Short mmCIF file of C-alpha atoms in Angstrom, two decimals:
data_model
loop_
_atom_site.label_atom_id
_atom_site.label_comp_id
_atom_site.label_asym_id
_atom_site.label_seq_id
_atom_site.Cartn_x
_atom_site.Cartn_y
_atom_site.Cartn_z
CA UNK A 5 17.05 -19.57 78.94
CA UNK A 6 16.91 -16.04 78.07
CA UNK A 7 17.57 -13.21 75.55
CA UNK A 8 17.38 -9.68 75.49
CA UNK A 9 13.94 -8.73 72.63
CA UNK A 10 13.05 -5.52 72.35
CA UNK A 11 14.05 -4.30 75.30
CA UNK A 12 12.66 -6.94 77.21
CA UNK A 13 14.17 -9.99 79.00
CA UNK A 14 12.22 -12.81 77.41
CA UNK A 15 12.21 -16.29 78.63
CA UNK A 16 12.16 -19.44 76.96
CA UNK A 17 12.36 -23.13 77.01
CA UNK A 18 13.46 -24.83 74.44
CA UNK A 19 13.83 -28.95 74.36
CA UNK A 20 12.52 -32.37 72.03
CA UNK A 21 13.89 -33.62 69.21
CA UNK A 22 13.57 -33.67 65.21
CA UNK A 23 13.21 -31.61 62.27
CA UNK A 24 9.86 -30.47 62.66
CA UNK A 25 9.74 -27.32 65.23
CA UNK A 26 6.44 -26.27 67.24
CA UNK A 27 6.55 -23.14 69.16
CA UNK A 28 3.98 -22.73 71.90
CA UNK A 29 2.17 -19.76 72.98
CA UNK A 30 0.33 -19.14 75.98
CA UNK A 31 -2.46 -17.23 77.10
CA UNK A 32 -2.57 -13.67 79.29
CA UNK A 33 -1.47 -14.15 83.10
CA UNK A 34 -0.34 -17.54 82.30
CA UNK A 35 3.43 -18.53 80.76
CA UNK A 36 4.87 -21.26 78.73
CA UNK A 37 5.00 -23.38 82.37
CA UNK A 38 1.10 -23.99 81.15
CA UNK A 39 1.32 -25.99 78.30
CA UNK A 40 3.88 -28.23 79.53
CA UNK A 41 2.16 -31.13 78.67
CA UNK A 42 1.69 -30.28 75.10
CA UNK A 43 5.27 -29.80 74.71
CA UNK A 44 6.06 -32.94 76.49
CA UNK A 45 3.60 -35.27 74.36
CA UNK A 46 4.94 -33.64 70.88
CA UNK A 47 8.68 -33.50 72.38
CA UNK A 48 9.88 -36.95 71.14
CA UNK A 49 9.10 -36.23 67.53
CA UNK A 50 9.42 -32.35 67.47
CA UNK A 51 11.89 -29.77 68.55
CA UNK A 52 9.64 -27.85 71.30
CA UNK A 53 9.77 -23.57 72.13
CA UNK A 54 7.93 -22.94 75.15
CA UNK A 55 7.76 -18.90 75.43
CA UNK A 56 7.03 -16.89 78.07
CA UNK A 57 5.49 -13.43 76.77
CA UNK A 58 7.03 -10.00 78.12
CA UNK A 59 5.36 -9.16 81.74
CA UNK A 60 4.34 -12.96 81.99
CA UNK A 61 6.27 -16.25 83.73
CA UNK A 62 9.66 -15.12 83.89
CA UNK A 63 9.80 -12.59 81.05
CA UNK A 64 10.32 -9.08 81.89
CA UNK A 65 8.19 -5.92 81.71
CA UNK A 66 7.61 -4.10 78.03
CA UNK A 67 9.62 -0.56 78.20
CA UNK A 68 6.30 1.09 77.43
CA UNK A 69 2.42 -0.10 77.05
CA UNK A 70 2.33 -2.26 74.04
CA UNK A 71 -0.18 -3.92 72.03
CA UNK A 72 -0.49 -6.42 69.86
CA UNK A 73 1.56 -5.74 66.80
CA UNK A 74 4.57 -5.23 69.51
CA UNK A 75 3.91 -8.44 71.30
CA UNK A 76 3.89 -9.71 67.41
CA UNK A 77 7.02 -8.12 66.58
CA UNK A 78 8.79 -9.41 69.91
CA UNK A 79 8.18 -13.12 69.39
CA UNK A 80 9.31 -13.17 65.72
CA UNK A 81 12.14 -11.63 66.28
CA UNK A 82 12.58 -14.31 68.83
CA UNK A 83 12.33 -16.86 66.25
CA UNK A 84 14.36 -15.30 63.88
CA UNK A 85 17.38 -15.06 66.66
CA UNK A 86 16.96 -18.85 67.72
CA UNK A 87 17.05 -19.79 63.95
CA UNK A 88 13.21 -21.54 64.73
CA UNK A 89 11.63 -20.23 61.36
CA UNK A 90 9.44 -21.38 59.94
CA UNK A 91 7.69 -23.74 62.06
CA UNK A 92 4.32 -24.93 63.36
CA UNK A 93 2.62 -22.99 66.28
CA UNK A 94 0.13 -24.25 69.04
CA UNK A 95 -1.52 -21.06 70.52
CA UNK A 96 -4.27 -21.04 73.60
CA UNK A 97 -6.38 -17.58 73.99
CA UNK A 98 -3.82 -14.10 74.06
CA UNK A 99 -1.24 -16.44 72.28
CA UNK A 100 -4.01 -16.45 69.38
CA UNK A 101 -4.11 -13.08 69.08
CA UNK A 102 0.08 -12.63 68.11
CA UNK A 103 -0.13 -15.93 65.82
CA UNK A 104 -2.91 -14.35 64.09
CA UNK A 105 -1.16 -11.16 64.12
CA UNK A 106 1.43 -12.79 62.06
CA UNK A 107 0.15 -15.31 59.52
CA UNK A 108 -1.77 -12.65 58.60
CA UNK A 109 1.59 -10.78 57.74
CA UNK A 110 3.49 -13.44 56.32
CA UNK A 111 2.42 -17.10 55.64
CA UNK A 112 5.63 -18.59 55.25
CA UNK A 113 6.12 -17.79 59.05
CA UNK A 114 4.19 -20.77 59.98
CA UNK A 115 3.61 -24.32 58.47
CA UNK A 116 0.83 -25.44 60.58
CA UNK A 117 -1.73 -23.62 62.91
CA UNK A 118 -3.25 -25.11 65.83
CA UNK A 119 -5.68 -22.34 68.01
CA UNK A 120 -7.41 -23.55 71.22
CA UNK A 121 -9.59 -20.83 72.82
CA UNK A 122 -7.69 -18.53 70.34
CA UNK A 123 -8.81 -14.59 71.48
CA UNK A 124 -8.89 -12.08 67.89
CA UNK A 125 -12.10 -11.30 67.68
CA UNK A 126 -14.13 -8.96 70.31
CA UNK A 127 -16.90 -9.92 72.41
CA UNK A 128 -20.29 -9.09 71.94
CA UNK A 129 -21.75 -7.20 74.96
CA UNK A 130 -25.12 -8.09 76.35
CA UNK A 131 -27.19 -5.72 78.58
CA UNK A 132 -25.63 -6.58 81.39
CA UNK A 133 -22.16 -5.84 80.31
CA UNK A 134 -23.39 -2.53 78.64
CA UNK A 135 -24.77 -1.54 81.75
CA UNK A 136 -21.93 -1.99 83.85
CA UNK A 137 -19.57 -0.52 81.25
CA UNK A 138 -21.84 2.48 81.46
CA UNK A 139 -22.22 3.23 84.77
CA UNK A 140 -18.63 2.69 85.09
CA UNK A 141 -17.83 5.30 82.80
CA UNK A 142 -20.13 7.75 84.59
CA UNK A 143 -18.57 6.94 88.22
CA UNK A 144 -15.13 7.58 86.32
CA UNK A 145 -16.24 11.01 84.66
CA UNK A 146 -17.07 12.17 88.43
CA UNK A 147 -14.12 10.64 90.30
CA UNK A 148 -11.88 12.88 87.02
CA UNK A 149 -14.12 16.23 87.92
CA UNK A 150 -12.66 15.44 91.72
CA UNK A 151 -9.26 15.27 90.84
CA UNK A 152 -9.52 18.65 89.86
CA UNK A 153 -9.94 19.73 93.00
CA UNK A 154 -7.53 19.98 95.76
CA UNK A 155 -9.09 19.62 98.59
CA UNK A 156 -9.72 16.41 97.96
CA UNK A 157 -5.92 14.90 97.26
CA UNK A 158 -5.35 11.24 96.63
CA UNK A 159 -8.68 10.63 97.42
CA UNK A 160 -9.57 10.34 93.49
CA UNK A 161 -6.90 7.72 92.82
CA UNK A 162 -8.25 5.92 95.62
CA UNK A 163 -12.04 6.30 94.44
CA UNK A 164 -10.34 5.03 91.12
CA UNK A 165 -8.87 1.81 91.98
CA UNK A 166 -12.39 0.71 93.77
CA UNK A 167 -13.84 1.51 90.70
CA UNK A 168 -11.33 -0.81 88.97
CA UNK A 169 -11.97 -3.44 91.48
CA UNK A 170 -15.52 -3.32 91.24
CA UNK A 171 -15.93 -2.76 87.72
CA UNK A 172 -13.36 -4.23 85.97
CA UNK A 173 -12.18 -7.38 84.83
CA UNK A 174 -10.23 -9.41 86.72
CA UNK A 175 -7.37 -9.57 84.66
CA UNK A 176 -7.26 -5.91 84.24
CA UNK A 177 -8.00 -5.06 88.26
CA UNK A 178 -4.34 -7.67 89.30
CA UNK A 179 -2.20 -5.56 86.45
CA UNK A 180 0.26 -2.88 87.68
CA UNK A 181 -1.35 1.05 86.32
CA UNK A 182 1.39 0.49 83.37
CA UNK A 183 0.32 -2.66 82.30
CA UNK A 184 -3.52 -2.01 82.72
CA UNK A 185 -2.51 0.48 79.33
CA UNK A 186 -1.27 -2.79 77.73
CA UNK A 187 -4.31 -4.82 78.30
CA UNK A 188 -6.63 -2.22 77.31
CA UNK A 189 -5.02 -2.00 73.74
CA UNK A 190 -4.85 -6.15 73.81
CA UNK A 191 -8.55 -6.22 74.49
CA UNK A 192 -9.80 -3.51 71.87
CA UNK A 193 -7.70 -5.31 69.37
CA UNK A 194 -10.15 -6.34 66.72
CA UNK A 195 -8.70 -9.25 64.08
CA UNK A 196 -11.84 -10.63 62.66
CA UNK A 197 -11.24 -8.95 59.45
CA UNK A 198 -7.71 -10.52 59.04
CA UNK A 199 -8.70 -13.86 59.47
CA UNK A 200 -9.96 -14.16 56.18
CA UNK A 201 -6.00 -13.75 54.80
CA UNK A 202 -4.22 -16.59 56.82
CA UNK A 203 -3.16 -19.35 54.40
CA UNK A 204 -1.94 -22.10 56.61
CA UNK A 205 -3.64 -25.41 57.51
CA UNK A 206 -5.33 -24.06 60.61
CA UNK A 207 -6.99 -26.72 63.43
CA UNK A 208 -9.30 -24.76 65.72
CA UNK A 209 -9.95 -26.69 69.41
CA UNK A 210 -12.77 -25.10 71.58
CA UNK A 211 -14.19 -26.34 74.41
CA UNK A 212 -18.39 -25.94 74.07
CA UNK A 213 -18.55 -24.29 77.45
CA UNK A 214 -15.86 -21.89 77.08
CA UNK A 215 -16.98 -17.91 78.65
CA UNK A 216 -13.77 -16.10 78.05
CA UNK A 217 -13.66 -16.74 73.87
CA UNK A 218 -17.20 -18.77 73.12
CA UNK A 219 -17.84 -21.31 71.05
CA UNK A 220 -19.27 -18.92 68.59
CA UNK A 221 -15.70 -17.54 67.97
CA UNK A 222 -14.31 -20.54 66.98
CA UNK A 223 -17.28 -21.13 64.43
CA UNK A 224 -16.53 -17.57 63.27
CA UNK A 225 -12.74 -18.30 63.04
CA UNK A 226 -13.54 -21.59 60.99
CA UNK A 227 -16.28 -19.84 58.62
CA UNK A 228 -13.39 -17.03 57.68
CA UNK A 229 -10.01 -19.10 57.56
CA UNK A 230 -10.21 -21.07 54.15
CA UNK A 231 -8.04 -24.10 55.38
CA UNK A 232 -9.64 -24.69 58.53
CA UNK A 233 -11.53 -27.30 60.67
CA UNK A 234 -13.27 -27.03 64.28
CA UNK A 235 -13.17 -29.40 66.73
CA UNK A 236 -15.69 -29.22 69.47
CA UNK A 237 -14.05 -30.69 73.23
CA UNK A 238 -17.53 -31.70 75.19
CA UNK A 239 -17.25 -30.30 78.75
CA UNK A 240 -14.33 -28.01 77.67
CA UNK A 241 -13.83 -24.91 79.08
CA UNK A 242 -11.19 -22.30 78.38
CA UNK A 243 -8.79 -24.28 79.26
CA UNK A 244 -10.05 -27.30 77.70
CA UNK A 245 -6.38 -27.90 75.99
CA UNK A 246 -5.91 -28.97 79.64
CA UNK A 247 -8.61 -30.62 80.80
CA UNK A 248 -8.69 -33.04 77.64
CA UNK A 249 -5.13 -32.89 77.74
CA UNK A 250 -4.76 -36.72 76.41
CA UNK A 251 -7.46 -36.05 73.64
CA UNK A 252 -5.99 -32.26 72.54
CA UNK A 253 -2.45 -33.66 72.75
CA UNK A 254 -3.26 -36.76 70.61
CA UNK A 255 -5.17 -34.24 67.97
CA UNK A 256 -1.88 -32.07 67.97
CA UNK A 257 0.66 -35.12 67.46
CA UNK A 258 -2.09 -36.09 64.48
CA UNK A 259 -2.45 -32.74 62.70
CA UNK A 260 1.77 -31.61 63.22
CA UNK A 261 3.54 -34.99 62.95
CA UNK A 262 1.75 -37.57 61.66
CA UNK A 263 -0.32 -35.80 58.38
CA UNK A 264 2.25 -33.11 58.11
CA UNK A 265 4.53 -34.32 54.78
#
């Protein structure tokens, strides 16, 4: 299904049964498809939304580079429309970063929070990565002093996209020029300072040898949200969620269905 947000085309699936309602949010350059099988192990007691975020899955392009307060404001006017507040929320890495985004604006939004891999807070760079930003930034200052000149025409954009590719993440070197504006306000997006205002029972699932958000931000996440608890998934990568899938889905059905009034 489909319905016109914000000037963009968003996507949705929406099936299950009951009362209680559990939207599910994915993470960047994935789409609701991905956690599938958390909506199918909750769907016989819960009424499951599986959303696919603008410029991801079938969801159309944002009219203009957004960040995370639009991607916010997209999805609860989503809700709102489908008549799906208030209602628990399952979110895995980017999808963190919008359900933080609004519990921190309005706890009635959400009954219950479950965050796996949740992104929100920014990464600490090590030498390495200071390094590499740094050179990269020197590389770019040059390639911008050639565009000046004529004589050397497209030349600097293509000097600029190897830069990208060498450089840059990989997330940010497959994204369209439009979209690479998007990710870079995503990215820079610093929550840590809300986290301590989020009033909903909160369930934080990491996997202990996750790269993209570390186990330290889950510890961080649990230290600064009052009503929260960590669970550590052995093994567990980023996409631990998945590769416990019959552990993390039998957490979820505990923590949303069977404790939840």
């Amino acid at each position: 299904m489909n319905m016109q947000i914000s000037g963009v085309d968003m996507h949705y699936e929406l099936y299950g049964s009951g009362e209680k309602r559990v939207v599910l949010l994915h993470g960047w350059g994935c789409s609701g498809e991905m956690m599938k099988s958390v909506g199918q192990a909750l769907a016989a007691d819960m009424t499951v939304l599986a959303v696919d975020f603008p410029a991801h899955g079938k969801s159309s392009q944002p009219p203009e580079p957004w960040g995370v307060p639009e991607f916010a404001a997209c999805l609860k006017e989503l809700l709102t429309k489908l008549n799906f507040l208030p209602c628990s929320v399952i979110a895995h890495s980017f999808g963190g970063r919008v359900t933080i985004e609004l519990a921190t604006a309005d706890e009635k939004l959400f009954e219950r929070i479950i965050l796996t891999g949740a992104a929100g807070i920014r990464k600490q760079e090590d030498g390495k990565s200071t390094k590499k930003t740094t050179t990269y930034k020197k590389l770019k200052a040059l390639v911008e002093v050639a565009r000046k000149c004529r004589i050397f025409g497209k030349l600097p954009d293509m000097w600029q996209e190897a830069l990208i590719q060498k450089y840059g993440s990989k997330d940010y070197a497959a994204l369209s020029p439009e979209m690479r504006k998007t990710f870079v306000k995503v990215v820079n997006y610093d929550q840590a300072e809300k986290l301590h205002t989020i009033k909903n029972s909160t369930l934080l699932v990491w996997g202990d040898k996750d790269t993209e958000t570390p186990l330290w931000m889950g510890q961080q996440m649990e230290k600064e949200i009052p009503d929260s608890a960590l669970i550590v998934l052995g093994g567990g990568t980023h996409f631990a969620y998945l590769e416990h899938a019959g552990q993390f889905n039998a957490i979820a059905r505990s923590f949303l269905v069977e404790t939840n009034g």
